[in-house]
mmCIF file with all atom_site columns, C-alpha atoms in Angstrom:
data_model
loop_
_atom_site.group_PDB
_atom_site.id
_atom_site.type_symbol
_atom_site.label_atom_id
_atom_site.label_alt_id
_atom_site.label_comp_id
_atom_site.label_asym_id
_atom_site.label_entity_id
_atom_site.label_seq_id
_atom_site.pdbx_PDB_ins_code
_atom_site.Cartn_x
_atom_site.Cartn_y
_atom_site.Cartn_z
_atom_site.occupancy
_atom_site.B_iso_or_equiv
_atom_site.pdbx_formal_charge
_atom_site.auth_seq_id
_atom_site.auth_comp_id
_atom_site.auth_asym_id
_atom_site.auth_atom_id
_atom_site.pdbx_PDB_model_num
ATOM 1   C CA . MET A 1 1   ? -12.942 4.222   -8.660  1.00 0.00 ? 149 MET A CA 1
ATOM 2   C CA . GLN A 1 2   ? -11.118 7.488   -8.303  1.00 0.00 ? 150 GLN A CA 1
ATOM 3   C CA . GLY A 1 3   ? -12.527 9.490   -5.411  1.00 0.00 ? 151 GLY A CA 1
ATOM 4   C CA . LYS A 1 4   ? -14.643 6.635   -4.034  1.00 0.00 ? 152 LYS A CA 1
ATOM 5   C CA . LYS A 1 5   ? -14.018 4.718   -0.852  1.00 0.00 ? 153 LYS A CA 1
ATOM 6   C CA . LEU A 1 6   ? -12.782 1.165   -1.341  1.00 0.00 ? 154 LEU A CA 1
ATOM 7   C CA . SER A 1 7   ? -15.727 -0.360  0.540   1.00 0.00 ? 155 SER A CA 1
ATOM 8   C CA . TYR A 1 8   ? -18.208 1.639   -1.572  1.00 0.00 ? 156 TYR A CA 1
ATOM 9   C CA . PHE A 1 9   ? -16.524 0.311   -4.714  1.00 0.00 ? 157 PHE A CA 1
ATOM 10  C CA . PHE A 1 10  ? -16.790 -3.309  -3.503  1.00 0.00 ? 158 PHE A CA 1
ATOM 11  C CA . GLN A 1 11  ? -20.459 -2.902  -2.712  1.00 0.00 ? 159 GLN A CA 1
ATOM 12  C CA . GLU A 1 12  ? -21.114 -1.267  -6.076  1.00 0.00 ? 160 GLU A CA 1
ATOM 13  C CA . LEU A 1 13  ? -19.481 -4.190  -7.895  1.00 0.00 ? 161 LEU A CA 1
ATOM 14  C CA . ARG A 1 14  ? -21.397 -6.731  -5.809  1.00 0.00 ? 162 ARG A CA 1
ATOM 15  C CA . THR A 1 15  ? -24.641 -4.966  -6.720  1.00 0.00 ? 163 THR A CA 1
ATOM 16  C CA . LEU A 1 16  ? -23.764 -5.021  -10.412 1.00 0.00 ? 164 LEU A CA 1
ATOM 17  C CA . ILE A 1 17  ? -22.879 -8.713  -10.264 1.00 0.00 ? 165 ILE A CA 1
ATOM 18  C CA . ALA A 1 18  ? -26.176 -9.524  -8.538  1.00 0.00 ? 166 ALA A CA 1
ATOM 19  C CA . ALA A 1 19  ? -28.071 -7.507  -11.168 1.00 0.00 ? 167 ALA A CA 1
ATOM 20  C CA . VAL A 1 20  ? -26.770 -9.586  -14.069 1.00 0.00 ? 168 VAL A CA 1
ATOM 21  C CA . GLN A 1 21  ? -27.944 -12.990 -12.859 1.00 0.00 ? 169 GLN A CA 1
ATOM 22  C CA . LEU A 1 22  ? -29.433 -13.797 -16.276 1.00 0.00 ? 170 LEU A CA 1
ATOM 23  C CA . ASP A 1 23  ? -26.061 -13.327 -17.957 1.00 0.00 ? 171 ASP A CA 1
ATOM 24  C CA . PRO A 1 24  ? -23.504 -13.780 -15.195 1.00 0.00 ? 172 PRO A CA 1
ATOM 25  C CA . LEU A 1 25  ? -19.970 -12.560 -15.687 1.00 0.00 ? 173 LEU A CA 1
ATOM 26  C CA . LEU A 1 26  ? -17.263 -15.152 -15.655 1.00 0.00 ? 174 LEU A CA 1
ATOM 27  C CA . GLU A 1 27  ? -15.292 -15.093 -12.415 1.00 0.00 ? 175 GLU A CA 1
ATOM 28  C CA . LYS A 1 28  ? -12.082 -14.215 -14.286 1.00 0.00 ? 176 LYS A CA 1
ATOM 29  C CA . VAL A 1 29  ? -13.825 -11.218 -15.849 1.00 0.00 ? 177 VAL A CA 1
ATOM 30  C CA . ARG A 1 30  ? -15.023 -10.022 -12.426 1.00 0.00 ? 178 ARG A CA 1
ATOM 31  C CA . VAL A 1 31  ? -11.524 -10.287 -10.982 1.00 0.00 ? 179 VAL A CA 1
ATOM 32  C CA . THR A 1 32  ? -10.031 -8.512  -14.006 1.00 0.00 ? 180 THR A CA 1
ATOM 33  C CA . ILE A 1 33  ? -12.526 -5.642  -13.752 1.00 0.00 ? 181 ILE A CA 1
ATOM 34  C CA . PHE A 1 34  ? -11.826 -5.359  -10.048 1.00 0.00 ? 182 PHE A CA 1
ATOM 35  C CA . LYS A 1 35  ? -8.048  -5.351  -10.552 1.00 0.00 ? 183 LYS A CA 1
ATOM 36  C CA . GLU A 1 36  ? -8.244  -2.701  -13.252 1.00 0.00 ? 184 GLU A CA 1
ATOM 37  C CA . GLU A 1 37  ? -10.421 -0.376  -11.172 1.00 0.00 ? 185 GLU A CA 1
ATOM 38  C CA . VAL A 1 38  ? -8.537  -0.499  -7.866  1.00 0.00 ? 186 VAL A CA 1
ATOM 39  C CA . ARG A 1 39  ? -6.447  2.667   -7.625  1.00 0.00 ? 187 ARG A CA 1
ATOM 40  C CA . THR A 1 40  ? -5.013  2.455   -4.112  1.00 0.00 ? 188 THR A CA 1
ATOM 41  C CA . GLY A 1 41  ? -1.264  1.837   -4.545  1.00 0.00 ? 189 GLY A CA 1
ATOM 42  C CA . VAL A 1 42  ? -0.525  -0.840  -1.947  1.00 0.00 ? 190 VAL A CA 1
ATOM 43  C CA . VAL A 1 43  ? -3.882  -2.583  -2.425  1.00 0.00 ? 191 VAL A CA 1
ATOM 44  C CA . ARG A 1 44  ? -3.468  -2.618  -6.200  1.00 0.00 ? 192 ARG A CA 1
ATOM 45  C CA . THR A 1 45  ? 0.069   -3.979  -5.917  1.00 0.00 ? 193 THR A CA 1
ATOM 46  C CA . GLU A 1 46  ? -1.043  -6.762  -3.571  1.00 0.00 ? 194 GLU A CA 1
ATOM 47  C CA . VAL A 1 47  ? -3.996  -7.785  -5.765  1.00 0.00 ? 195 VAL A CA 1
ATOM 48  C CA . PHE A 1 48  ? -1.752  -7.977  -8.838  1.00 0.00 ? 196 PHE A CA 1
ATOM 49  C CA . ARG A 1 49  ? 0.986   -9.806  -6.899  1.00 0.00 ? 197 ARG A CA 1
ATOM 50  C CA . VAL A 1 50  ? -1.222  -12.579 -5.504  1.00 0.00 ? 198 VAL A CA 1
ATOM 51  C CA . HIS A 1 51  ? -3.590  -13.134 -8.470  1.00 0.00 ? 199 HIS A CA 1
ATOM 52  C CA . PRO A 1 52  ? -6.829  -13.961 -6.614  1.00 0.00 ? 200 PRO A CA 1
ATOM 53  C CA . SER A 1 53  ? -8.985  -16.544 -8.385  1.00 0.00 ? 201 SER A CA 1
ATOM 54  C CA . THR A 1 54  ? -12.387 -15.213 -7.281  1.00 0.00 ? 202 THR A CA 1
ATOM 55  C CA . PHE A 1 55  ? -13.937 -11.782 -6.904  1.00 0.00 ? 203 PHE A CA 1
ATOM 56  C CA . GLU A 1 56  ? -14.654 -12.369 -3.204  1.00 0.00 ? 204 GLU A CA 1
ATOM 57  C CA . GLU A 1 57  ? -11.050 -13.459 -2.637  1.00 0.00 ? 205 GLU A CA 1
ATOM 58  C CA . ALA A 1 58  ? -9.870  -10.238 -4.308  1.00 0.00 ? 206 ALA A CA 1
ATOM 59  C CA . VAL A 1 59  ? -12.197 -8.145  -2.125  1.00 0.00 ? 207 VAL A CA 1
ATOM 60  C CA . ASP A 1 60  ? -11.065 -9.902  1.069   1.00 0.00 ? 208 ASP A CA 1
ATOM 61  C CA . MET A 1 61  ? -7.431  -9.466  0.089   1.00 0.00 ? 209 MET A CA 1
ATOM 62  C CA . ALA A 1 62  ? -7.914  -5.766  -0.667  1.00 0.00 ? 210 ALA A CA 1
ATOM 63  C CA . LEU A 1 63  ? -9.725  -5.114  2.613   1.00 0.00 ? 211 LEU A CA 1
ATOM 64  C CA . ASN A 1 64  ? -7.094  -7.008  4.631   1.00 0.00 ? 212 ASN A CA 1
ATOM 65  C CA . THR A 1 65  ? -4.279  -5.168  2.885   1.00 0.00 ? 213 THR A CA 1
ATOM 66  C CA . LYS A 1 66  ? -5.920  -1.805  3.510   1.00 0.00 ? 214 LYS A CA 1
ATOM 67  C CA . PHE A 1 67  ? -6.426  -2.688  7.182   1.00 0.00 ? 215 PHE A CA 1
ATOM 68  C CA . ASN A 1 68  ? -2.833  -3.905  7.591   1.00 0.00 ? 216 ASN A CA 1
ATOM 69  C CA . VAL A 1 69  ? -1.412  -0.774  5.970   1.00 0.00 ? 217 VAL A CA 1
ATOM 70  C CA . GLY A 1 70  ? -3.559  1.393   8.227   1.00 0.00 ? 218 GLY A CA 1
ATOM 71  C CA . ALA A 1 71  ? -2.462  -0.548  11.300  1.00 0.00 ? 219 ALA A CA 1
ATOM 72  C CA . ALA A 1 72  ? 1.197   -0.299  10.287  1.00 0.00 ? 220 ALA A CA 1
ATOM 73  C CA . CYS A 1 73  ? 0.900   3.460   9.777   1.00 0.00 ? 221 CYS A CA 1
ATOM 74  C CA . PHE A 1 74  ? -0.694  3.810   13.200  1.00 0.00 ? 222 PHE A CA 1
ATOM 75  C CA . ARG A 1 75  ? 2.139   1.836   14.832  1.00 0.00 ? 223 ARG A CA 1
ATOM 76  C CA . ILE A 1 76  ? 4.693   4.092   13.146  1.00 0.00 ? 224 ILE A CA 1
ATOM 77  C CA . HIS A 1 77  ? 2.987   7.456   13.587  1.00 0.00 ? 225 HIS A CA 1
ATOM 78  C CA . GLY A 1 78  ? 0.407   6.774   16.270  1.00 0.00 ? 226 GLY A CA 1
ATOM 79  C CA . ARG A 1 79  ? 2.563   6.886   19.381  1.00 0.00 ? 227 ARG A CA 1
ATOM 80  C CA . VAL A 1 80  ? 1.391   9.215   22.091  1.00 0.00 ? 228 VAL A CA 1
ATOM 81  C CA . GLN A 1 81  ? 3.624   12.178  22.749  1.00 0.00 ? 229 GLN A CA 1
ATOM 82  C CA . ARG A 1 82  ? 4.457   12.116  26.450  1.00 0.00 ? 230 ARG A CA 1
ATOM 83  C CA . SER A 1 83  ? 5.864   15.596  26.782  1.00 0.00 ? 231 SER A CA 1
ATOM 84  C CA . PHE A 1 84  ? 4.701   18.720  25.012  1.00 0.00 ? 232 PHE A CA 1
ATOM 85  C CA . ASP A 1 85  ? 7.590   20.902  26.189  1.00 0.00 ? 233 ASP A CA 1
ATOM 86  C CA . GLY A 1 86  ? 10.103  19.120  23.968  1.00 0.00 ? 234 GLY A CA 1
ATOM 87  C CA . VAL A 1 87  ? 11.937  17.587  26.939  1.00 0.00 ? 235 VAL A CA 1
ATOM 88  C CA . GLU A 1 88  ? 12.135  13.812  27.064  1.00 0.00 ? 236 GLU A CA 1
ATOM 89  C CA . HIS A 1 89  ? 12.028  12.669  30.660  1.00 0.00 ? 237 HIS A CA 1
ATOM 90  C CA . MET A 1 90  ? 14.344  9.744   31.308  1.00 0.00 ? 238 MET A CA 1
ATOM 91  C CA . GLU A 1 91  ? 13.442  6.817   33.501  1.00 0.00 ? 239 GLU A CA 1
ATOM 92  C CA . PHE A 1 92  ? 16.173  5.283   35.647  1.00 0.00 ? 240 PHE A CA 1
ATOM 93  C CA . SER A 1 93  ? 16.354  1.808   37.059  1.00 0.00 ? 241 SER A CA 1
ATOM 94  C CA . PRO A 1 94  ? 16.870  1.595   40.876  1.00 0.00 ? 242 PRO A CA 1
ATOM 95  C CA . ALA A 1 95  ? 20.565  0.706   40.372  1.00 0.00 ? 243 ALA A CA 1
ATOM 96  C CA . GLU A 1 96  ? 21.144  3.766   38.192  1.00 0.00 ? 244 GLU A CA 1
ATOM 97  C CA . GLU A 1 97  ? 19.347  5.973   40.735  1.00 0.00 ? 245 GLU A CA 1
ATOM 98  C CA . GLU A 1 98  ? 21.677  4.731   43.505  1.00 0.00 ? 246 GLU A CA 1
ATOM 99  C CA . GLU A 1 99  ? 24.706  5.476   41.328  1.00 0.00 ? 247 GLU A CA 1
ATOM 100 C CA . VAL A 1 100 ? 23.462  9.015   40.638  1.00 0.00 ? 248 VAL A CA 1
ATOM 101 C CA . GLU A 1 101 ? 22.851  9.566   44.384  1.00 0.00 ? 249 GLU A CA 1
ATOM 102 C CA . LEU A 1 102 ? 26.368  8.315   45.215  1.00 0.00 ? 250 LEU A CA 1
ATOM 103 C CA . GLN A 1 103 ? 27.901  10.641  42.633  1.00 0.00 ? 251 GLN A CA 1
ATOM 104 C CA . ASP A 1 104 ? 25.963  13.567  44.113  1.00 0.00 ? 252 ASP A CA 1
ATOM 105 C CA . VAL A 1 105 ? 27.249  12.726  47.635  1.00 0.00 ? 253 VAL A CA 1
ATOM 106 C CA . GLU A 1 106 ? 30.866  12.501  46.437  1.00 0.00 ? 254 GLU A CA 1
ATOM 107 C CA . HIS A 1 107 ? 30.745  15.970  44.831  1.00 0.00 ? 255 HIS A CA 1
#
C-alpha cells in the first residue's frame, strides 16, 4: 500500500473481494491481508490493538482512526494566528481596566 491513499486501498481490496465470489476468501484471511498491508503508523497500531473480526469493521476502524488523528492534529496546529507582528494583544476584564486606569491617575 506504500504510496497509495488509504481510501484507494480499501476500495481496491473491496473490488478484489467482489471479484472472487466463486472462491470467497475467509473473513479472517481478508482481515489479515488488510492488517499486513496498512502502513500508516497510528492506523496500523489501532487495527492491531483492537483485532477487528470482519474486513468492513477493520476498514471502518481505520477510517475513523485516520479522521480522529487528522482532527486532533488540526486542534493542535490549526489555531488561527491573531497577530502577524509577533505581539500578542491582551484582553482585560472591566475590573482590570478600572484598576489600570486608577494606577494611571495615581502616577
